[in-house]
Amino acid sequence: MNYFIHGIDREGSLAQRLASRPAHLARLEALRDQGRLLLAGPLPSIDAEDPGPAGFSGSIIVAQFDSLDDARAWADADPYLAAGVYSEVVVRPFRKVLP
């Protein structure tokens, strides 16, 4: 089943985000290589593709996992959470309708 993971950034966490980004991306690339990643990306804090020092307000990941518990365990192991980038992570089942 698909699951929606929404990581919500802590205020002022851009430096931690940038430092832990390679490890975060490596996990996403592993999901992609397994054919389980539907989409992933950051949420700019301002209306700009590259928000610069304004940073990001969070991230969205939609991927396939065997269960909600597996999706939560994967999200709980995210380097952004360990580095203090995320203040909260929400995991919910997701049903793709379009496209």
Short mmCIF file of N, CA, C and O in Angstrom, two decimals:
data_model
loop_
_atom_site.label_atom_id
_atom_site.label_comp_id
_atom_site.label_asym_id
_atom_site.label_seq_id
_atom_site.Cartn_x
_atom_site.Cartn_y
_atom_site.Cartn_z
N MET A 1 0.84 -1.18 0.00
CA MET A 1 0.00 0.00 0.00
C MET A 1 0.88 1.24 0.00
O MET A 1 2.02 1.20 0.46
N ASN A 2 0.35 2.33 -0.47
CA ASN A 2 1.07 3.60 -0.48
C ASN A 2 0.84 4.35 0.83
O ASN A 2 -0.25 4.29 1.41
N TYR A 3 1.88 5.09 1.24
CA TYR A 3 1.80 5.90 2.45
C TYR A 3 2.38 7.28 2.18
O TYR A 3 3.36 7.43 1.45
N PHE A 4 1.75 8.27 2.78
CA PHE A 4 2.13 9.68 2.69
C PHE A 4 2.92 10.01 3.95
O PHE A 4 2.45 9.77 5.06
N ILE A 5 4.13 10.52 3.77
CA ILE A 5 4.97 10.91 4.90
C ILE A 5 5.22 12.41 4.78
O ILE A 5 5.74 12.88 3.76
N HIS A 6 4.84 13.14 5.81
CA HIS A 6 5.01 14.60 5.82
C HIS A 6 5.91 14.95 7.00
O HIS A 6 5.50 14.85 8.16
N GLY A 7 7.14 15.33 6.69
CA GLY A 7 8.05 15.81 7.71
C GLY A 7 7.92 17.32 7.80
O GLY A 7 7.96 18.02 6.79
N ILE A 8 7.77 17.82 9.01
CA ILE A 8 7.59 19.25 9.25
C ILE A 8 8.88 19.80 9.86
O ILE A 8 9.31 19.35 10.93
N ASP A 9 9.51 20.75 9.16
CA ASP A 9 10.80 21.28 9.59
C ASP A 9 10.66 22.16 10.83
O ASP A 9 9.68 22.90 10.99
N ARG A 10 11.68 22.08 11.66
CA ARG A 10 11.84 23.02 12.77
C ARG A 10 12.26 24.37 12.22
O ARG A 10 12.98 24.43 11.22
N GLU A 11 11.85 25.40 12.83
CA GLU A 11 12.29 26.76 12.46
C GLU A 11 13.81 26.83 12.60
O GLU A 11 14.38 26.35 13.58
N GLY A 12 14.47 27.37 11.59
CA GLY A 12 15.91 27.56 11.66
C GLY A 12 16.74 26.30 11.48
O GLY A 12 17.88 26.26 11.93
N SER A 13 16.19 25.28 10.82
CA SER A 13 16.90 24.00 10.70
C SER A 13 17.59 23.82 9.35
O SER A 13 18.00 22.71 9.01
N LEU A 14 17.74 24.89 8.57
CA LEU A 14 18.32 24.76 7.23
C LEU A 14 19.73 24.18 7.26
O LEU A 14 20.07 23.31 6.45
N ALA A 15 20.58 24.59 8.17
CA ALA A 15 21.95 24.07 8.24
C ALA A 15 21.96 22.57 8.50
O ALA A 15 22.71 21.82 7.87
N GLN A 16 21.10 22.11 9.42
CA GLN A 16 21.01 20.67 9.70
C GLN A 16 20.47 19.92 8.48
O GLN A 16 20.90 18.81 8.18
N ARG A 17 19.52 20.52 7.79
CA ARG A 17 18.94 19.91 6.58
C ARG A 17 20.03 19.71 5.53
O ARG A 17 20.16 18.64 4.95
N LEU A 18 20.81 20.75 5.28
CA LEU A 18 21.85 20.67 4.26
C LEU A 18 22.92 19.65 4.63
O LEU A 18 23.41 18.90 3.78
N ALA A 19 23.27 19.58 5.91
CA ALA A 19 24.31 18.65 6.36
C ALA A 19 23.86 17.19 6.26
O ALA A 19 24.67 16.31 5.94
N SER A 20 22.61 16.92 6.51
CA SER A 20 22.12 15.53 6.51
C SER A 20 21.44 15.14 5.19
O SER A 20 20.98 14.00 5.05
N ARG A 21 21.41 16.03 4.23
CA ARG A 21 20.74 15.77 2.95
C ARG A 21 21.29 14.55 2.21
O ARG A 21 20.51 13.74 1.70
N PRO A 22 22.61 14.35 2.11
CA PRO A 22 23.10 13.17 1.38
C PRO A 22 22.56 11.84 1.95
O PRO A 22 22.15 10.97 1.19
N ALA A 23 22.53 11.72 3.25
CA ALA A 23 22.01 10.48 3.86
C ALA A 23 20.50 10.35 3.64
O ALA A 23 19.99 9.25 3.38
N HIS A 24 19.79 11.46 3.71
CA HIS A 24 18.35 11.47 3.46
C HIS A 24 18.07 11.03 2.02
O HIS A 24 17.21 10.17 1.78
N LEU A 25 18.79 11.61 1.07
CA LEU A 25 18.60 11.26 -0.35
C LEU A 25 18.96 9.81 -0.64
O LEU A 25 18.30 9.16 -1.46
N ALA A 26 19.97 9.29 0.02
CA ALA A 26 20.38 7.90 -0.20
C ALA A 26 19.24 6.94 0.14
O ALA A 26 19.00 5.96 -0.58
N ARG A 27 18.51 7.22 1.20
CA ARG A 27 17.37 6.37 1.57
C ARG A 27 16.25 6.47 0.54
O ARG A 27 15.60 5.48 0.20
N LEU A 28 16.02 7.69 0.04
CA LEU A 28 14.99 7.86 -1.00
C LEU A 28 15.40 7.16 -2.29
O LEU A 28 14.55 6.54 -2.96
N GLU A 29 16.67 7.25 -2.64
CA GLU A 29 17.15 6.59 -3.85
C GLU A 29 17.02 5.07 -3.73
O GLU A 29 16.70 4.40 -4.71
N ALA A 30 17.20 4.53 -2.53
CA ALA A 30 17.01 3.09 -2.32
C ALA A 30 15.56 2.71 -2.56
O ALA A 30 15.28 1.69 -3.21
N LEU A 31 14.62 3.51 -2.05
CA LEU A 31 13.19 3.25 -2.31
C LEU A 31 12.90 3.33 -3.81
O LEU A 31 12.18 2.49 -4.35
N ARG A 32 13.46 4.34 -4.47
CA ARG A 32 13.28 4.49 -5.91
C ARG A 32 13.81 3.26 -6.66
O ARG A 32 13.14 2.72 -7.53
N ASP A 33 15.00 2.83 -6.30
CA ASP A 33 15.62 1.69 -6.97
C ASP A 33 14.84 0.40 -6.76
O ASP A 33 14.88 -0.51 -7.59
N GLN A 34 14.09 0.33 -5.67
CA GLN A 34 13.23 -0.83 -5.39
C GLN A 34 11.87 -0.70 -6.06
O GLN A 34 11.03 -1.59 -5.94
N GLY A 35 11.64 0.43 -6.74
CA GLY A 35 10.36 0.66 -7.41
C GLY A 35 9.23 1.01 -6.45
O GLY A 35 8.06 0.87 -6.79
N ARG A 36 9.57 1.52 -5.26
CA ARG A 36 8.56 1.79 -4.23
C ARG A 36 8.26 3.27 -4.02
O ARG A 36 7.34 3.63 -3.31
N LEU A 37 9.05 4.16 -4.64
CA LEU A 37 8.89 5.60 -4.43
C LEU A 37 7.99 6.19 -5.50
O LEU A 37 8.27 6.09 -6.69
N LEU A 38 6.89 6.82 -5.08
CA LEU A 38 5.99 7.49 -6.02
C LEU A 38 6.41 8.93 -6.25
O LEU A 38 6.40 9.42 -7.36
N LEU A 39 6.76 9.64 -5.16
CA LEU A 39 7.24 11.01 -5.27
C LEU A 39 7.89 11.42 -3.96
O LEU A 39 7.61 10.84 -2.92
N ALA A 40 8.75 12.42 -4.07
CA ALA A 40 9.40 12.96 -2.88
C ALA A 40 9.93 14.35 -3.20
O ALA A 40 10.36 14.60 -4.33
N GLY A 41 9.88 15.22 -2.23
CA GLY A 41 10.44 16.55 -2.43
C GLY A 41 10.20 17.45 -1.24
O GLY A 41 9.35 17.19 -0.40
N PRO A 42 10.98 18.54 -1.18
CA PRO A 42 10.86 19.50 -0.10
C PRO A 42 9.76 20.53 -0.38
O PRO A 42 9.34 20.72 -1.51
N LEU A 43 9.36 21.19 0.69
CA LEU A 43 8.36 22.26 0.62
C LEU A 43 9.05 23.59 0.91
O LEU A 43 9.38 23.88 2.08
N PRO A 44 9.33 24.39 -0.11
CA PRO A 44 10.00 25.67 0.13
C PRO A 44 9.16 26.56 1.07
O PRO A 44 7.93 26.57 1.01
N SER A 45 9.85 27.28 1.93
CA SER A 45 9.17 28.17 2.87
C SER A 45 8.56 29.40 2.20
O SER A 45 7.68 30.03 2.77
N ILE A 46 9.07 29.72 1.02
CA ILE A 46 8.54 30.86 0.27
C ILE A 46 8.17 30.39 -1.13
O ILE A 46 8.52 29.28 -1.53
N ASP A 47 7.50 31.22 -1.87
CA ASP A 47 7.05 30.87 -3.21
C ASP A 47 8.19 30.99 -4.21
O ASP A 47 8.27 31.94 -4.99
N ALA A 48 9.11 30.01 -4.13
CA ALA A 48 10.29 30.01 -5.01
C ALA A 48 10.81 28.59 -5.12
O ALA A 48 10.79 27.84 -4.14
N GLU A 49 11.26 28.23 -6.30
CA GLU A 49 11.85 26.91 -6.52
C GLU A 49 13.05 26.71 -5.59
O GLU A 49 13.23 25.67 -4.98
N ASP A 50 13.91 27.74 -5.51
CA ASP A 50 15.05 27.72 -4.61
C ASP A 50 14.84 28.81 -3.57
O ASP A 50 15.02 30.00 -3.86
N PRO A 51 14.45 28.45 -2.35
CA PRO A 51 14.13 29.46 -1.35
C PRO A 51 15.34 30.11 -0.70
O PRO A 51 15.18 31.01 0.12
N GLY A 52 16.55 29.67 -1.06
CA GLY A 52 17.75 30.27 -0.47
C GLY A 52 17.73 30.17 1.04
O GLY A 52 17.32 29.16 1.60
N PRO A 53 18.13 31.24 1.73
CA PRO A 53 18.21 31.19 3.19
C PRO A 53 16.85 31.07 3.88
O PRO A 53 16.81 30.76 5.07
N ALA A 54 15.75 31.28 3.16
CA ALA A 54 14.43 31.08 3.77
C ALA A 54 14.20 29.62 4.11
O ALA A 54 13.43 29.29 5.01
N GLY A 55 14.87 28.73 3.38
CA GLY A 55 14.80 27.31 3.70
C GLY A 55 13.49 26.65 3.32
O GLY A 55 12.79 27.08 2.39
N PHE A 56 13.16 25.63 4.06
CA PHE A 56 12.02 24.77 3.76
C PHE A 56 11.13 24.61 4.98
O PHE A 56 11.58 24.72 6.12
N SER A 57 9.86 24.34 4.72
CA SER A 57 8.92 24.11 5.82
C SER A 57 8.71 22.63 6.08
O SER A 57 8.07 22.26 7.07
N GLY A 58 9.22 21.79 5.20
CA GLY A 58 9.07 20.35 5.40
C GLY A 58 9.33 19.59 4.13
O GLY A 58 9.87 20.13 3.15
N SER A 59 8.93 18.32 4.13
CA SER A 59 9.11 17.42 2.99
C SER A 59 7.89 16.53 2.87
O SER A 59 7.22 16.24 3.86
N ILE A 60 7.66 16.08 1.64
CA ILE A 60 6.60 15.11 1.38
C ILE A 60 7.21 13.92 0.66
O ILE A 60 7.99 14.07 -0.28
N ILE A 61 6.85 12.74 1.12
CA ILE A 61 7.26 11.48 0.49
C ILE A 61 6.02 10.63 0.36
O ILE A 61 5.23 10.52 1.30
N VAL A 62 5.83 10.03 -0.81
CA VAL A 62 4.77 9.03 -1.00
C VAL A 62 5.47 7.78 -1.52
O VAL A 62 6.13 7.83 -2.56
N ALA A 63 5.32 6.69 -0.78
CA ALA A 63 6.02 5.46 -1.14
C ALA A 63 5.22 4.25 -0.70
O ALA A 63 4.30 4.35 0.12
N GLN A 64 5.61 3.11 -1.23
CA GLN A 64 4.95 1.84 -0.91
C GLN A 64 5.66 1.16 0.25
O GLN A 64 6.88 1.05 0.26
N PHE A 65 4.87 0.70 1.19
CA PHE A 65 5.35 -0.09 2.32
C PHE A 65 4.35 -1.22 2.57
O PHE A 65 3.20 -1.14 2.13
N ASP A 66 4.79 -2.24 3.29
CA ASP A 66 3.92 -3.38 3.56
C ASP A 66 2.81 -3.04 4.55
O ASP A 66 1.75 -3.66 4.53
N SER A 67 3.06 -2.06 5.42
CA SER A 67 2.07 -1.71 6.44
C SER A 67 2.33 -0.30 6.94
O SER A 67 3.41 0.27 6.71
N LEU A 68 1.36 0.22 7.66
CA LEU A 68 1.52 1.54 8.29
C LEU A 68 2.67 1.50 9.29
O LEU A 68 3.46 2.45 9.37
N ASP A 69 2.80 0.41 10.03
CA ASP A 69 3.91 0.30 10.99
C ASP A 69 5.26 0.34 10.28
O ASP A 69 6.20 0.97 10.76
N ASP A 70 5.36 -0.33 9.12
CA ASP A 70 6.62 -0.30 8.35
C ASP A 70 6.92 1.11 7.85
O ASP A 70 8.07 1.55 7.87
N ALA A 71 5.88 1.82 7.39
CA ALA A 71 6.07 3.19 6.91
C ALA A 71 6.52 4.09 8.06
O ALA A 71 7.42 4.92 7.89
N ARG A 72 5.91 3.92 9.22
CA ARG A 72 6.31 4.73 10.38
C ARG A 72 7.74 4.42 10.81
O ARG A 72 8.50 5.33 11.16
N ALA A 73 8.10 3.15 10.79
CA ALA A 73 9.46 2.77 11.18
C ALA A 73 10.48 3.37 10.21
O ALA A 73 11.54 3.87 10.63
N TRP A 74 10.15 3.35 8.92
CA TRP A 74 11.04 3.94 7.92
C TRP A 74 11.17 5.44 8.17
O TRP A 74 12.27 5.99 8.18
N ALA A 75 10.06 6.11 8.40
CA ALA A 75 10.06 7.56 8.65
C ALA A 75 10.82 7.90 9.94
O ALA A 75 11.54 8.89 9.99
N ASP A 76 10.67 7.07 10.95
CA ASP A 76 11.35 7.32 12.23
C ASP A 76 12.87 7.20 12.12
O ASP A 76 13.59 7.75 12.95
N ALA A 77 13.35 6.51 11.08
CA ALA A 77 14.79 6.33 10.88
C ALA A 77 15.38 7.37 9.92
O ALA A 77 16.55 7.27 9.55
N ASP A 78 14.59 8.36 9.53
CA ASP A 78 15.07 9.36 8.57
C ASP A 78 16.18 10.21 9.19
O ASP A 78 16.04 10.69 10.32
N PRO A 79 17.28 10.41 8.45
CA PRO A 79 18.36 11.26 8.95
C PRO A 79 17.92 12.68 9.31
O PRO A 79 18.50 13.29 10.20
N TYR A 80 16.92 13.20 8.63
CA TYR A 80 16.43 14.54 8.97
C TYR A 80 15.83 14.56 10.38
O TYR A 80 15.97 15.55 11.09
N LEU A 81 15.17 13.50 10.76
CA LEU A 81 14.60 13.43 12.11
C LEU A 81 15.73 13.33 13.13
O LEU A 81 15.73 14.05 14.14
N ALA A 82 16.70 12.48 12.86
CA ALA A 82 17.83 12.30 13.78
C ALA A 82 18.64 13.59 13.93
O ALA A 82 19.16 13.88 15.01
N ALA A 83 18.74 14.38 12.85
CA ALA A 83 19.53 15.63 12.87
C ALA A 83 18.75 16.81 13.46
O ALA A 83 19.30 17.90 13.59
N GLY A 84 17.49 16.60 13.79
CA GLY A 84 16.70 17.68 14.36
C GLY A 84 16.10 18.61 13.32
O GLY A 84 15.64 19.71 13.66
N VAL A 85 16.08 18.19 12.05
CA VAL A 85 15.45 19.01 11.01
C VAL A 85 13.94 19.00 11.21
O VAL A 85 13.30 20.05 11.22
N TYR A 86 13.38 17.81 11.37
CA TYR A 86 11.93 17.67 11.53
C TYR A 86 11.53 17.84 12.99
O TYR A 86 12.12 17.24 13.88
N SER A 87 10.49 18.62 13.21
CA SER A 87 9.89 18.71 14.55
C SER A 87 8.80 17.67 14.71
O SER A 87 8.47 17.28 15.83
N GLU A 88 8.26 17.23 13.59
CA GLU A 88 7.16 16.27 13.61
C GLU A 88 7.13 15.53 12.27
O GLU A 88 7.47 16.11 11.24
N VAL A 89 6.70 14.28 12.31
CA VAL A 89 6.52 13.50 11.09
C VAL A 89 5.15 12.85 11.15
O VAL A 89 4.82 12.16 12.13
N VAL A 90 4.35 13.08 10.12
CA VAL A 90 3.01 12.52 10.02
C VAL A 90 3.03 11.44 8.94
O VAL A 90 3.53 11.68 7.84
N VAL A 91 2.52 10.26 9.26
CA VAL A 91 2.46 9.16 8.30
C VAL A 91 1.00 8.71 8.18
O VAL A 91 0.36 8.43 9.20
N ARG A 92 0.52 8.65 6.95
CA ARG A 92 -0.88 8.28 6.70
C ARG A 92 -0.96 7.37 5.48
O ARG A 92 -0.18 7.51 4.54
N PRO A 93 -1.94 6.46 5.46
CA PRO A 93 -2.18 5.70 4.23
C PRO A 93 -2.56 6.67 3.11
O PRO A 93 -3.17 7.72 3.36
N PHE A 94 -2.22 6.31 1.89
CA PHE A 94 -2.48 7.17 0.73
C PHE A 94 -2.99 6.31 -0.42
O PHE A 94 -2.39 5.29 -0.76
N ARG A 95 -4.08 6.74 -0.99
CA ARG A 95 -4.64 6.04 -2.15
C ARG A 95 -4.54 6.94 -3.37
O ARG A 95 -5.19 7.98 -3.45
N LYS A 96 -3.71 6.53 -4.32
CA LYS A 96 -3.52 7.32 -5.54
C LYS A 96 -4.74 7.14 -6.45
O LYS A 96 -5.18 6.03 -6.70
N VAL A 97 -5.25 8.26 -6.94
CA VAL A 97 -6.39 8.25 -7.84
C VAL A 97 -5.98 8.74 -9.23
O VAL A 97 -6.31 8.14 -10.23
N LEU A 98 -5.25 9.86 -9.29
CA LEU A 98 -4.83 10.43 -10.57
C LEU A 98 -3.36 10.80 -10.50
O LEU A 98 -2.87 11.12 -9.43
N PRO A 99 -2.64 10.93 -11.52
CA PRO A 99 -2.98 10.44 -12.86
C PRO A 99 -2.84 8.95 -12.94
O PRO A 99 -2.13 8.30 -12.24
#
